[in-house]
Short mmCIF file of C-alpha atoms in Angstrom, two decimals:
data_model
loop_
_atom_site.label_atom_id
_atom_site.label_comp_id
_atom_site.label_asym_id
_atom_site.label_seq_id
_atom_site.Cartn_x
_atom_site.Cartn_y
_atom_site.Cartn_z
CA UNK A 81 0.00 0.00 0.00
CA UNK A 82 1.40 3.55 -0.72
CA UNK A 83 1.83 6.26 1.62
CA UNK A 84 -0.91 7.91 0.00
CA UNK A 85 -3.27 5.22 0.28
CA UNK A 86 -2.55 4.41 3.67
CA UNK A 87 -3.34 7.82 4.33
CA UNK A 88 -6.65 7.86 3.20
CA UNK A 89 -6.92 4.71 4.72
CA UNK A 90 -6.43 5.86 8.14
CA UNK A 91 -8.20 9.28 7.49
CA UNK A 92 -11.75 6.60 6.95
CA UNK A 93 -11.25 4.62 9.61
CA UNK A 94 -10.06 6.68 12.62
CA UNK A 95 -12.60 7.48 14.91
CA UNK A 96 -11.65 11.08 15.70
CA UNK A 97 -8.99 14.20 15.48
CA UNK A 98 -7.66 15.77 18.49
CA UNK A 99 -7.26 19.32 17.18
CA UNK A 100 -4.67 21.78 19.25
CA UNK A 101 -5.46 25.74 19.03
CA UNK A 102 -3.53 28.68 20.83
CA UNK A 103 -5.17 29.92 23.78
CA UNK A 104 -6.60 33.00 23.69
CA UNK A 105 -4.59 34.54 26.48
CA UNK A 106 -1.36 33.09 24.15
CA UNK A 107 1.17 30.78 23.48
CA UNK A 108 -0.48 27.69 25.44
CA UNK A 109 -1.65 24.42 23.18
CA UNK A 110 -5.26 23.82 24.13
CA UNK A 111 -6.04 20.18 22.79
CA UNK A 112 -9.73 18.05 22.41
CA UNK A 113 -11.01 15.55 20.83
CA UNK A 114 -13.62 16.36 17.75
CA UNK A 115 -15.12 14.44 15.74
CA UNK A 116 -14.52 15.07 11.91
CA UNK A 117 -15.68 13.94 8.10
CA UNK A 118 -13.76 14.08 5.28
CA UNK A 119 -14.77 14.40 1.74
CA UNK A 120 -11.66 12.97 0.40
CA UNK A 121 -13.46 13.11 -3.85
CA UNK A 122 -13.74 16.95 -2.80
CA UNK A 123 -10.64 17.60 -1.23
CA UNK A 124 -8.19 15.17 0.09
CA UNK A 125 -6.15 17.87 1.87
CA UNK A 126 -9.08 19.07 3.94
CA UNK A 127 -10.90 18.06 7.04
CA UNK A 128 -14.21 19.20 8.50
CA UNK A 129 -15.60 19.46 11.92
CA UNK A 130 -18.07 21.16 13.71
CA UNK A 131 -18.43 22.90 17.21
CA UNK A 132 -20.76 25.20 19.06
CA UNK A 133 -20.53 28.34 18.39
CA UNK A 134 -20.30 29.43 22.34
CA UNK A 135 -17.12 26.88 22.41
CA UNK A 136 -13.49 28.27 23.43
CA UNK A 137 -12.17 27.09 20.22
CA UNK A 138 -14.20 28.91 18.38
CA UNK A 139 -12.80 32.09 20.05
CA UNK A 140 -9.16 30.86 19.90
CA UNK A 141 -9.60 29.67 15.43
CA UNK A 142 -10.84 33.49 15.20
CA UNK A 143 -7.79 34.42 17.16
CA UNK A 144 -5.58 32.06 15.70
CA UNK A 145 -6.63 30.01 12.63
CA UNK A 146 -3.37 27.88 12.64
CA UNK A 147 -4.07 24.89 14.04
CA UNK A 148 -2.37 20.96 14.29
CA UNK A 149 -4.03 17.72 14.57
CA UNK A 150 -3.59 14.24 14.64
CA UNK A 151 -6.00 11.23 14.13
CA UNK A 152 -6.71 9.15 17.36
CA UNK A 153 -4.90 5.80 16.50
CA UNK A 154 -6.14 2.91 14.89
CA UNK A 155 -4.81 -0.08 13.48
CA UNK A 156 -5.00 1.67 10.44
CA UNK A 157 -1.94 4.15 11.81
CA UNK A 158 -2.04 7.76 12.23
CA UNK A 159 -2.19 11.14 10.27
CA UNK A 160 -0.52 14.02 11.76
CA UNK A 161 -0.57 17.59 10.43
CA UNK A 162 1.22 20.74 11.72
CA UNK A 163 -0.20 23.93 10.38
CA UNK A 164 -3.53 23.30 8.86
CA UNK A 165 -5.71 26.70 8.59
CA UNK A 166 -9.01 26.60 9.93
CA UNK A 167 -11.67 28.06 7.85
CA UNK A 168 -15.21 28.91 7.79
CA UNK A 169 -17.08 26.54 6.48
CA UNK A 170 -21.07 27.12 7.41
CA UNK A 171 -21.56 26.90 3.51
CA UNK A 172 -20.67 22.98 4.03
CA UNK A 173 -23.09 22.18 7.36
CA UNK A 174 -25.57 20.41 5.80
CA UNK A 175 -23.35 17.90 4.22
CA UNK A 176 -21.20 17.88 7.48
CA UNK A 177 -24.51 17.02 9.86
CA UNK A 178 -25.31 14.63 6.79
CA UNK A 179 -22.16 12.48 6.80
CA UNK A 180 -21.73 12.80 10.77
CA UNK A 181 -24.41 11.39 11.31
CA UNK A 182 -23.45 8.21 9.22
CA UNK A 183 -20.06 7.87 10.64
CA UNK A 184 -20.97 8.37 14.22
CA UNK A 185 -24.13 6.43 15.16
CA UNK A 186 -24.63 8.65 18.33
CA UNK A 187 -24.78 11.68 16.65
CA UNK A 188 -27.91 13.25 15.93
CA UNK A 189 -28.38 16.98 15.54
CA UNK A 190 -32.02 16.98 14.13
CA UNK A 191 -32.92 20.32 16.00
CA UNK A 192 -32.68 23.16 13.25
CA UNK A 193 -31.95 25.87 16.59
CA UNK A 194 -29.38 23.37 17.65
CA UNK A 195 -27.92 23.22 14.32
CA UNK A 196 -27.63 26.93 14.13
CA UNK A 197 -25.45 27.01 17.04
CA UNK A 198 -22.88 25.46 15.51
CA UNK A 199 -19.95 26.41 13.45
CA UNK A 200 -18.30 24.52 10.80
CA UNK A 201 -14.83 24.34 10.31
CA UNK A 202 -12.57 23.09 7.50
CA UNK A 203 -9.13 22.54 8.28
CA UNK A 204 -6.71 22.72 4.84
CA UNK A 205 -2.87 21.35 5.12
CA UNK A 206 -0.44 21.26 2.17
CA UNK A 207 1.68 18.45 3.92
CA UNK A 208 0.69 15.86 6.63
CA UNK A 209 2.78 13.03 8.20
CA UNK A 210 1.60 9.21 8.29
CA UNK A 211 2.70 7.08 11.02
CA UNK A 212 2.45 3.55 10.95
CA UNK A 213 3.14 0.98 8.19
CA UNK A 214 3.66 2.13 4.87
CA UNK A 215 4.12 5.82 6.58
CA UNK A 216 5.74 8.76 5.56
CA UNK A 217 4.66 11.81 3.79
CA UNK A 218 2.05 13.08 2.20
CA UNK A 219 2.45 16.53 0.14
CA UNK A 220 -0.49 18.23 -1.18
#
């Protein structure tokens, strides 16, 4: 398997990122666990999660929109990136609640007032690491 495919492979199968923003107040990592989709026919350099609006990270992207992640491991390995900028991406929360909600069988954000308080992100990298077998990098 290639480095590429392994990628992908991991980037289906993991069951979440933990994403690590600045802190507002500076210069301190503030990492959590999110749960994420990725469109990889759209974009295969770009990940999507969402968050409530009201949520530190929210405040810290706006401050900040450099951000790292890494997947939680699998047997499938792990992607790391350093770098990605977060985006808006509200214009994509449809398909994001749509595809959520078939990867995660827990998740269920029916409520249209629930889904309004809750901001999309995409999170774009031009270079992320694979760990595991048939790792290295991946440049985009």
């Amino acid at each position: 398997m290639s480095t590429k495919d392994t990628y992908n492979n991991v980037l289906e199968k993991a069951a979440n990122l933990e994403v690590a923003t600045e802190t507002v107040s500076g210069h301190v990592p503030n990492v959590r666990t999110v749960n994420y989709v990725y469109f990889p026919n759209e974009s295969a350099n770009t990940i999507y999660f969402i968050t409530s609006k009201d949520a530190n990270k929210v405040k810290e992207i706006t401050a900040n929109n450099q951000v790292s992640f890494t997947t939680s491991p699998s047997e499938a390995g792990t992607v790391r990136v350093t770098g990605a900028t977060a985006t808006d991406a509200n214009d994509k929360k449809d398909e994001i609640f749509t595809e959520m909600t078939k990867r995660y069988s827990d998740f269920q954000m029916d409520d249209q007032k629930a889904r309004d308080g809750m901001q999309a992100y995409g999170l774009t990298f031009t270079e992320a690491e694979v760990i595991g077998a048939d790792g290295g990098k991946v440049e985009f």
